[in-house]
């Protein structure tokens, strides 16, 4: 059994949030319990937990939802925010990634939220900065805060995570969201199925304790939760599957498939969505 009571009394001691792979079940539950308390607040009244702190968003990849969500969350906790975009900055002139981050830190930054196309970039920053580092996505490696949000949503609607069957459907190969979900969900006792075209679902994921499948229609009736992951065209080489139409026929969530799913199936999609594909 997952000892949820332990998480409610455990203090968070990590200086950074880099990957759900690093966290214990108790640490994940501690974050989820804290998020539940924050969710009950009036969003129109800012908290004071981060009063006097400065949070910098360093996004080296395009983002709308994640960057704005971090900024909004920081301000709702009383912090000031600083947004950085590489276009027009010294990084476009050849300044090193670490040097850019240290320059931002020298402005009095307490927390650095970083998104980067290179796996391991947030961990590299954490080794060089005094500021706390939060990973907002590093290439195909992990997206821990999206993983936590997905698990939070599952627990909110299902009242539990342990014992649920969760299907991650789509482009697993290139998905940092999939990896964070896998690490977080399995640690909390869920059974995870990864499903998609063989070219996009690496068989070696079995070593993480998940079930690998290639037939969506076969696994759908077993699932309590489905997370529809987009095809990441920007990270793919050509020929990963025959055509968009063929992919949609085999793996898109349709009305017919919904009729064959559990009545209380919970469907998640981290976005952005490729309309008519997933």
mmCIF file of C-alpha atoms in Angstrom:
data_model
loop_
_atom_site.group_PDB
_atom_site.id
_atom_site.type_symbol
_atom_site.label_atom_id
_atom_site.label_comp_id
_atom_site.label_asym_id
_atom_site.label_seq_id
_atom_site.Cartn_x
_atom_site.Cartn_y
_atom_site.Cartn_z
ATOM 1 C CA UNK A 1 0.000 0.000 0.000
ATOM 2 C CA UNK A 2 1.098 3.595 -0.641
ATOM 3 C CA UNK A 3 1.437 5.365 2.693
ATOM 4 C CA UNK A 4 -0.360 8.622 1.949
ATOM 5 C CA UNK A 5 -0.321 9.677 5.598
ATOM 6 C CA UNK A 6 3.464 9.829 5.528
ATOM 7 C CA UNK A 7 3.447 12.406 2.740
ATOM 8 C CA UNK A 8 1.218 14.774 4.709
ATOM 9 C CA UNK A 9 3.829 15.187 7.435
ATOM 10 C CA UNK A 10 6.976 15.063 5.314
ATOM 11 C CA UNK A 11 8.890 18.299 4.718
ATOM 12 C CA UNK A 12 10.180 19.025 1.225
ATOM 13 C CA UNK A 13 13.982 19.077 1.472
ATOM 14 C CA UNK A 14 15.096 19.092 -2.168
ATOM 15 C CA UNK A 15 16.565 22.363 -3.473
ATOM 16 C CA UNK A 16 15.423 21.644 -7.042
ATOM 17 C CA UNK A 17 12.758 19.800 -9.043
ATOM 18 C CA UNK A 18 14.460 18.103 -11.964
ATOM 19 C CA UNK A 19 12.661 14.796 -12.608
ATOM 20 C CA UNK A 20 9.953 12.594 -11.144
ATOM 21 C CA UNK A 21 12.383 9.722 -11.580
ATOM 22 C CA UNK A 22 14.322 11.242 -8.662
ATOM 23 C CA UNK A 23 11.365 11.463 -6.275
ATOM 24 C CA UNK A 24 9.978 8.910 -3.861
ATOM 25 C CA UNK A 25 6.268 8.135 -3.632
ATOM 26 C CA UNK A 26 6.110 10.104 -0.370
ATOM 27 C CA UNK A 27 7.685 13.157 -1.991
ATOM 28 C CA UNK A 28 5.230 13.049 -4.884
ATOM 29 C CA UNK A 29 2.312 12.755 -2.467
ATOM 30 C CA UNK A 30 3.664 15.655 -0.432
ATOM 31 C CA UNK A 31 3.555 17.872 -3.537
ATOM 32 C CA UNK A 32 0.069 16.656 -4.484
ATOM 33 C CA UNK A 33 -1.264 17.341 -0.985
ATOM 34 C CA UNK A 34 0.227 20.846 -1.019
ATOM 35 C CA UNK A 35 -1.285 21.495 -4.455
ATOM 36 C CA UNK A 36 -4.676 20.382 -3.181
ATOM 37 C CA UNK A 37 -4.511 22.948 -0.391
ATOM 38 C CA UNK A 38 -3.505 25.693 -2.821
ATOM 39 C CA UNK A 39 -6.318 24.722 -5.210
ATOM 40 C CA UNK A 40 -8.876 25.447 -2.500
ATOM 41 C CA UNK A 41 -7.787 29.076 -2.237
ATOM 42 C CA UNK A 42 -9.507 32.046 -3.822
ATOM 43 C CA UNK A 43 -7.365 32.726 -6.929
ATOM 44 C CA UNK A 44 -8.155 36.447 -6.672
ATOM 45 C CA UNK A 45 -6.256 36.756 -3.390
ATOM 46 C CA UNK A 46 -2.494 36.337 -3.647
ATOM 47 C CA UNK A 47 -0.655 34.285 -1.070
ATOM 48 C CA UNK A 48 2.515 35.360 0.685
ATOM 49 C CA UNK A 49 4.623 32.186 0.538
ATOM 50 C CA UNK A 50 6.966 33.700 -2.066
ATOM 51 C CA UNK A 51 6.709 37.343 -1.038
ATOM 52 C CA UNK A 52 9.979 39.122 -1.748
ATOM 53 C CA UNK A 53 11.195 36.354 -4.059
ATOM 54 C CA UNK A 54 12.043 36.664 -7.749
ATOM 55 C CA UNK A 55 11.203 33.812 -10.138
ATOM 56 C CA UNK A 56 12.830 33.786 -13.588
ATOM 57 C CA UNK A 57 11.308 31.860 -16.491
ATOM 58 C CA UNK A 58 14.103 30.838 -18.880
ATOM 59 C CA UNK A 59 12.402 29.275 -21.882
ATOM 60 C CA UNK A 60 14.732 28.235 -24.691
ATOM 61 C CA UNK A 61 11.841 26.506 -26.491
ATOM 62 C CA UNK A 62 8.503 28.049 -27.501
ATOM 63 C CA UNK A 63 5.800 27.834 -24.844
ATOM 64 C CA UNK A 64 2.459 29.419 -24.088
ATOM 65 C CA UNK A 65 0.682 27.308 -21.475
ATOM 66 C CA UNK A 66 3.671 26.304 -19.379
ATOM 67 C CA UNK A 67 5.422 29.678 -19.290
ATOM 68 C CA UNK A 68 2.243 31.580 -18.475
ATOM 69 C CA UNK A 69 1.202 28.975 -15.892
ATOM 70 C CA UNK A 70 4.497 29.312 -14.040
ATOM 71 C CA UNK A 71 4.275 33.097 -14.117
ATOM 72 C CA UNK A 72 0.711 33.088 -12.847
ATOM 73 C CA UNK A 73 1.505 30.574 -10.096
ATOM 74 C CA UNK A 74 4.496 32.597 -8.902
ATOM 75 C CA UNK A 75 2.478 35.816 -8.741
ATOM 76 C CA UNK A 76 -0.379 34.087 -6.912
ATOM 77 C CA UNK A 77 2.170 33.087 -4.271
ATOM 78 C CA UNK A 78 3.410 36.656 -3.929
ATOM 79 C CA UNK A 79 6.575 36.491 -6.057
ATOM 80 C CA UNK A 80 7.795 38.834 -8.750
ATOM 81 C CA UNK A 81 8.561 37.287 -12.128
ATOM 82 C CA UNK A 82 11.139 37.791 -14.843
ATOM 83 C CA UNK A 83 10.561 36.337 -18.315
ATOM 84 C CA UNK A 84 13.494 35.489 -20.566
ATOM 85 C CA UNK A 85 13.325 34.524 -24.230
ATOM 86 C CA UNK A 86 16.453 33.697 -26.255
ATOM 87 C CA UNK A 87 15.435 35.666 -29.339
ATOM 88 C CA UNK A 88 17.228 39.017 -29.275
ATOM 89 C CA UNK A 89 19.204 38.066 -26.159
ATOM 90 C CA UNK A 90 22.920 37.429 -25.792
ATOM 91 C CA UNK A 91 22.323 33.723 -26.423
ATOM 92 C CA UNK A 92 21.583 34.629 -30.034
ATOM 93 C CA UNK A 93 25.050 36.223 -30.072
ATOM 94 C CA UNK A 94 26.710 33.027 -28.913
ATOM 95 C CA UNK A 95 26.649 33.441 -25.140
ATOM 96 C CA UNK A 96 26.904 30.105 -23.338
ATOM 97 C CA UNK A 97 23.824 28.640 -21.664
ATOM 98 C CA UNK A 98 25.439 28.623 -18.208
ATOM 99 C CA UNK A 99 26.719 32.188 -18.577
ATOM 100 C CA UNK A 100 23.248 33.398 -19.513
ATOM 101 C CA UNK A 101 21.732 31.681 -16.489
ATOM 102 C CA UNK A 102 24.392 33.102 -14.156
ATOM 103 C CA UNK A 103 23.726 36.585 -15.504
ATOM 104 C CA UNK A 104 20.021 36.167 -14.787
ATOM 105 C CA UNK A 105 20.802 34.803 -11.320
ATOM 106 C CA UNK A 106 22.977 37.840 -10.564
ATOM 107 C CA UNK A 107 19.846 40.004 -10.843
ATOM 108 C CA UNK A 108 18.701 38.553 -7.525
ATOM 109 C CA UNK A 109 16.744 35.595 -8.834
ATOM 110 C CA UNK A 110 15.701 33.004 -6.244
ATOM 111 C CA UNK A 111 14.082 30.414 -8.526
ATOM 112 C CA UNK A 112 14.912 29.566 -12.136
ATOM 113 C CA UNK A 113 12.263 27.779 -14.197
ATOM 114 C CA UNK A 114 13.940 26.401 -17.309
ATOM 115 C CA UNK A 115 12.764 24.762 -20.518
ATOM 116 C CA UNK A 116 15.402 23.575 -22.959
ATOM 117 C CA UNK A 117 15.629 21.249 -25.947
ATOM 118 C CA UNK A 118 18.628 19.410 -24.486
ATOM 119 C CA UNK A 119 18.036 16.572 -21.999
ATOM 120 C CA UNK A 120 19.890 17.312 -18.781
ATOM 121 C CA UNK A 121 19.972 21.102 -19.181
ATOM 122 C CA UNK A 122 18.070 21.780 -15.909
ATOM 123 C CA UNK A 123 20.364 19.413 -13.990
ATOM 124 C CA UNK A 124 23.374 21.227 -15.436
ATOM 125 C CA UNK A 125 21.963 24.547 -14.216
ATOM 126 C CA UNK A 126 21.288 23.114 -10.771
ATOM 127 C CA UNK A 127 24.966 22.196 -10.478
ATOM 128 C CA UNK A 128 26.115 25.731 -11.338
ATOM 129 C CA UNK A 129 23.521 28.007 -9.696
ATOM 130 C CA UNK A 130 22.705 28.871 -6.111
ATOM 131 C CA UNK A 131 19.103 29.583 -7.129
ATOM 132 C CA UNK A 132 16.553 26.778 -7.008
ATOM 133 C CA UNK A 133 15.916 25.153 -10.393
ATOM 134 C CA UNK A 134 12.589 23.810 -11.669
ATOM 135 C CA UNK A 135 12.518 21.753 -14.857
ATOM 136 C CA UNK A 136 9.762 22.906 -17.218
ATOM 137 C CA UNK A 137 10.735 20.332 -19.834
ATOM 138 C CA UNK A 138 14.128 19.208 -21.143
ATOM 139 C CA UNK A 139 13.946 17.716 -24.620
ATOM 140 C CA UNK A 140 12.383 14.245 -24.565
ATOM 141 C CA UNK A 141 13.690 13.555 -21.043
ATOM 142 C CA UNK A 142 11.060 14.746 -18.529
ATOM 143 C CA UNK A 143 8.399 17.346 -17.808
ATOM 144 C CA UNK A 144 7.931 16.808 -14.059
ATOM 145 C CA UNK A 145 5.424 19.573 -13.403
ATOM 146 C CA UNK A 146 3.138 18.373 -16.214
ATOM 147 C CA UNK A 147 3.445 14.872 -14.813
ATOM 148 C CA UNK A 148 2.495 16.121 -11.355
ATOM 149 C CA UNK A 149 -0.455 18.038 -12.813
ATOM 150 C CA UNK A 150 -1.701 14.947 -14.645
ATOM 151 C CA UNK A 151 -1.434 12.829 -11.496
ATOM 152 C CA UNK A 152 -3.103 15.578 -9.450
ATOM 153 C CA UNK A 153 -6.005 15.602 -11.931
ATOM 154 C CA UNK A 154 -6.321 11.813 -11.829
ATOM 155 C CA UNK A 155 -6.377 11.776 -8.036
ATOM 156 C CA UNK A 156 -8.900 14.625 -7.950
ATOM 157 C CA UNK A 157 -11.380 12.838 -10.220
ATOM 158 C CA UNK A 158 -10.696 9.219 -9.258
ATOM 159 C CA UNK A 159 -9.915 9.838 -5.565
ATOM 160 C CA UNK A 160 -6.919 7.528 -5.855
ATOM 161 C CA UNK A 161 -4.020 6.534 -8.080
ATOM 162 C CA UNK A 162 -3.058 3.147 -6.706
ATOM 163 C CA UNK A 163 -4.712 0.286 -8.574
ATOM 164 C CA UNK A 164 -5.803 2.347 -11.582
ATOM 165 C CA UNK A 165 -4.920 1.380 -15.141
ATOM 166 C CA UNK A 166 -3.643 4.401 -17.064
ATOM 167 C CA UNK A 167 -3.077 4.338 -20.821
ATOM 168 C CA UNK A 168 -0.554 6.701 -22.398
ATOM 169 C CA UNK A 169 -1.448 6.801 -26.075
ATOM 170 C CA UNK A 170 0.541 8.252 -28.953
ATOM 171 C CA UNK A 171 4.084 9.456 -29.502
ATOM 172 C CA UNK A 172 5.779 7.942 -26.462
ATOM 173 C CA UNK A 173 9.246 8.017 -28.020
ATOM 174 C CA UNK A 174 9.510 11.813 -28.114
ATOM 175 C CA UNK A 175 7.294 12.621 -25.125
ATOM 176 C CA UNK A 176 8.814 14.027 -21.941
ATOM 177 C CA UNK A 177 5.283 14.071 -20.515
ATOM 178 C CA UNK A 178 5.052 10.302 -20.996
ATOM 179 C CA UNK A 179 8.275 9.699 -19.096
ATOM 180 C CA UNK A 180 7.248 11.854 -16.152
ATOM 181 C CA UNK A 181 3.845 10.158 -16.063
ATOM 182 C CA UNK A 182 5.467 6.732 -16.135
ATOM 183 C CA UNK A 183 7.798 7.488 -13.237
ATOM 184 C CA UNK A 184 5.152 9.202 -11.124
ATOM 185 C CA UNK A 185 2.252 6.842 -11.741
ATOM 186 C CA UNK A 186 4.187 3.622 -11.250
ATOM 187 C CA UNK A 187 5.645 4.905 -7.972
ATOM 188 C CA UNK A 188 2.110 5.563 -6.746
ATOM 189 C CA UNK A 189 0.908 2.076 -7.629
ATOM 190 C CA UNK A 190 -0.855 2.579 -10.970
ATOM 191 C CA UNK A 191 -0.570 0.111 -13.842
ATOM 192 C CA UNK A 192 0.647 2.032 -16.892
ATOM 193 C CA UNK A 193 0.123 0.951 -20.497
ATOM 194 C CA UNK A 194 2.033 2.752 -23.257
ATOM 195 C CA UNK A 195 0.429 2.328 -26.659
ATOM 196 C CA UNK A 196 1.055 3.635 -30.160
ATOM 197 C CA UNK A 197 2.769 2.682 -33.417
ATOM 198 C CA UNK A 198 5.781 0.375 -32.869
ATOM 199 C CA UNK A 199 8.070 3.107 -34.218
ATOM 200 C CA UNK A 200 6.880 5.491 -31.485
ATOM 201 C CA UNK A 201 6.708 3.089 -28.521
ATOM 202 C CA UNK A 202 10.158 1.767 -27.561
ATOM 203 C CA UNK A 203 10.009 -1.781 -26.234
ATOM 204 C CA UNK A 204 12.739 -1.024 -23.686
ATOM 205 C CA UNK A 205 10.194 0.988 -21.699
ATOM 206 C CA UNK A 206 9.196 -2.345 -20.159
ATOM 207 C CA UNK A 207 12.189 -1.976 -17.857
ATOM 208 C CA UNK A 208 10.347 0.951 -16.229
ATOM 209 C CA UNK A 209 7.571 -1.405 -15.179
ATOM 210 C CA UNK A 210 5.008 -0.522 -17.843
ATOM 211 C CA UNK A 211 3.030 -2.636 -20.282
ATOM 212 C CA UNK A 212 3.875 -2.000 -23.934
ATOM 213 C CA UNK A 213 1.046 -2.361 -26.462
ATOM 214 C CA UNK A 214 0.388 -1.483 -30.089
ATOM 215 C CA UNK A 215 -3.377 -2.079 -30.338
ATOM 216 C CA UNK A 216 -5.405 0.781 -28.847
ATOM 217 C CA UNK A 217 -8.726 -1.016 -29.277
ATOM 218 C CA UNK A 218 -7.452 -3.994 -27.287
ATOM 219 C CA UNK A 219 -6.263 -2.000 -24.257
ATOM 220 C CA UNK A 220 -8.927 0.738 -24.158
ATOM 221 C CA UNK A 221 -11.633 -1.286 -22.307
ATOM 222 C CA UNK A 222 -9.164 -1.974 -19.479
ATOM 223 C CA UNK A 223 -8.232 1.664 -18.889
ATOM 224 C CA UNK A 224 -9.542 3.895 -16.107
ATOM 225 C CA UNK A 225 -7.626 6.873 -17.504
ATOM 226 C CA UNK A 226 -6.383 7.708 -20.996
ATOM 227 C CA UNK A 227 -3.753 10.374 -21.641
ATOM 228 C CA UNK A 228 -3.651 11.329 -25.328
ATOM 229 C CA UNK A 229 -0.156 12.492 -26.285
ATOM 230 C CA UNK A 230 0.320 14.501 -29.444
ATOM 231 C CA UNK A 231 2.443 13.498 -32.390
ATOM 232 C CA UNK A 232 5.577 15.639 -32.030
ATOM 233 C CA UNK A 233 6.247 16.371 -35.672
ATOM 234 C CA UNK A 234 8.995 18.856 -34.767
ATOM 235 C CA UNK A 235 11.101 16.106 -33.142
ATOM 236 C CA UNK A 236 10.470 13.333 -35.675
ATOM 237 C CA UNK A 237 12.235 12.119 -38.718
ATOM 238 C CA UNK A 238 10.034 11.064 -41.634
ATOM 239 C CA UNK A 239 8.504 7.617 -42.006
ATOM 240 C CA UNK A 240 7.530 7.030 -38.373
ATOM 241 C CA UNK A 241 4.073 5.860 -39.527
ATOM 242 C CA UNK A 242 2.375 5.474 -42.940
ATOM 243 C CA UNK A 243 0.156 8.579 -42.834
ATOM 244 C CA UNK A 244 -1.734 10.925 -40.529
ATOM 245 C CA UNK A 245 -4.998 9.348 -41.666
ATOM 246 C CA UNK A 246 -3.738 5.865 -40.814
ATOM 247 C CA UNK A 247 -2.501 7.020 -37.407
ATOM 248 C CA UNK A 248 -5.862 8.607 -36.610
ATOM 249 C CA UNK A 249 -7.702 5.454 -37.691
ATOM 250 C CA UNK A 250 -5.694 3.321 -35.291
ATOM 251 C CA UNK A 251 -5.026 5.606 -32.330
ATOM 252 C CA UNK A 252 -7.365 8.627 -32.283
ATOM 253 C CA UNK A 253 -10.040 8.861 -29.602
ATOM 254 C CA UNK A 254 -13.353 8.718 -31.467
ATOM 255 C CA UNK A 255 -16.989 8.519 -30.485
ATOM 256 C CA UNK A 256 -17.039 4.849 -31.394
ATOM 257 C CA UNK A 257 -14.086 4.136 -29.131
ATOM 258 C CA UNK A 258 -15.674 6.099 -26.296
ATOM 259 C CA UNK A 259 -18.714 3.846 -26.548
ATOM 260 C CA UNK A 260 -16.466 0.838 -25.952
ATOM 261 C CA UNK A 261 -14.599 2.376 -23.016
ATOM 262 C CA UNK A 262 -15.521 2.324 -19.338
ATOM 263 C CA UNK A 263 -18.413 4.643 -18.504
ATOM 264 C CA UNK A 264 -16.268 6.631 -16.074
ATOM 265 C CA UNK A 265 -13.168 6.819 -18.278
ATOM 266 C CA UNK A 266 -11.117 9.953 -17.567
ATOM 267 C CA UNK A 267 -9.460 11.472 -20.654
ATOM 268 C CA UNK A 268 -6.456 13.784 -20.389
ATOM 269 C CA UNK A 269 -4.514 15.648 -23.073
ATOM 270 C CA UNK A 270 -1.508 17.789 -22.097
ATOM 271 C CA UNK A 271 -1.650 19.784 -25.328
ATOM 272 C CA UNK A 272 -1.093 21.265 -27.729
ATOM 273 C CA UNK A 273 -3.587 19.207 -29.707
ATOM 274 C CA UNK A 274 -3.275 18.218 -33.357
ATOM 275 C CA UNK A 275 -6.931 18.507 -34.360
ATOM 276 C CA UNK A 276 -8.244 15.449 -36.151
ATOM 277 C CA UNK A 277 -5.156 13.389 -35.267
ATOM 278 C CA UNK A 278 -5.246 12.395 -31.607
#
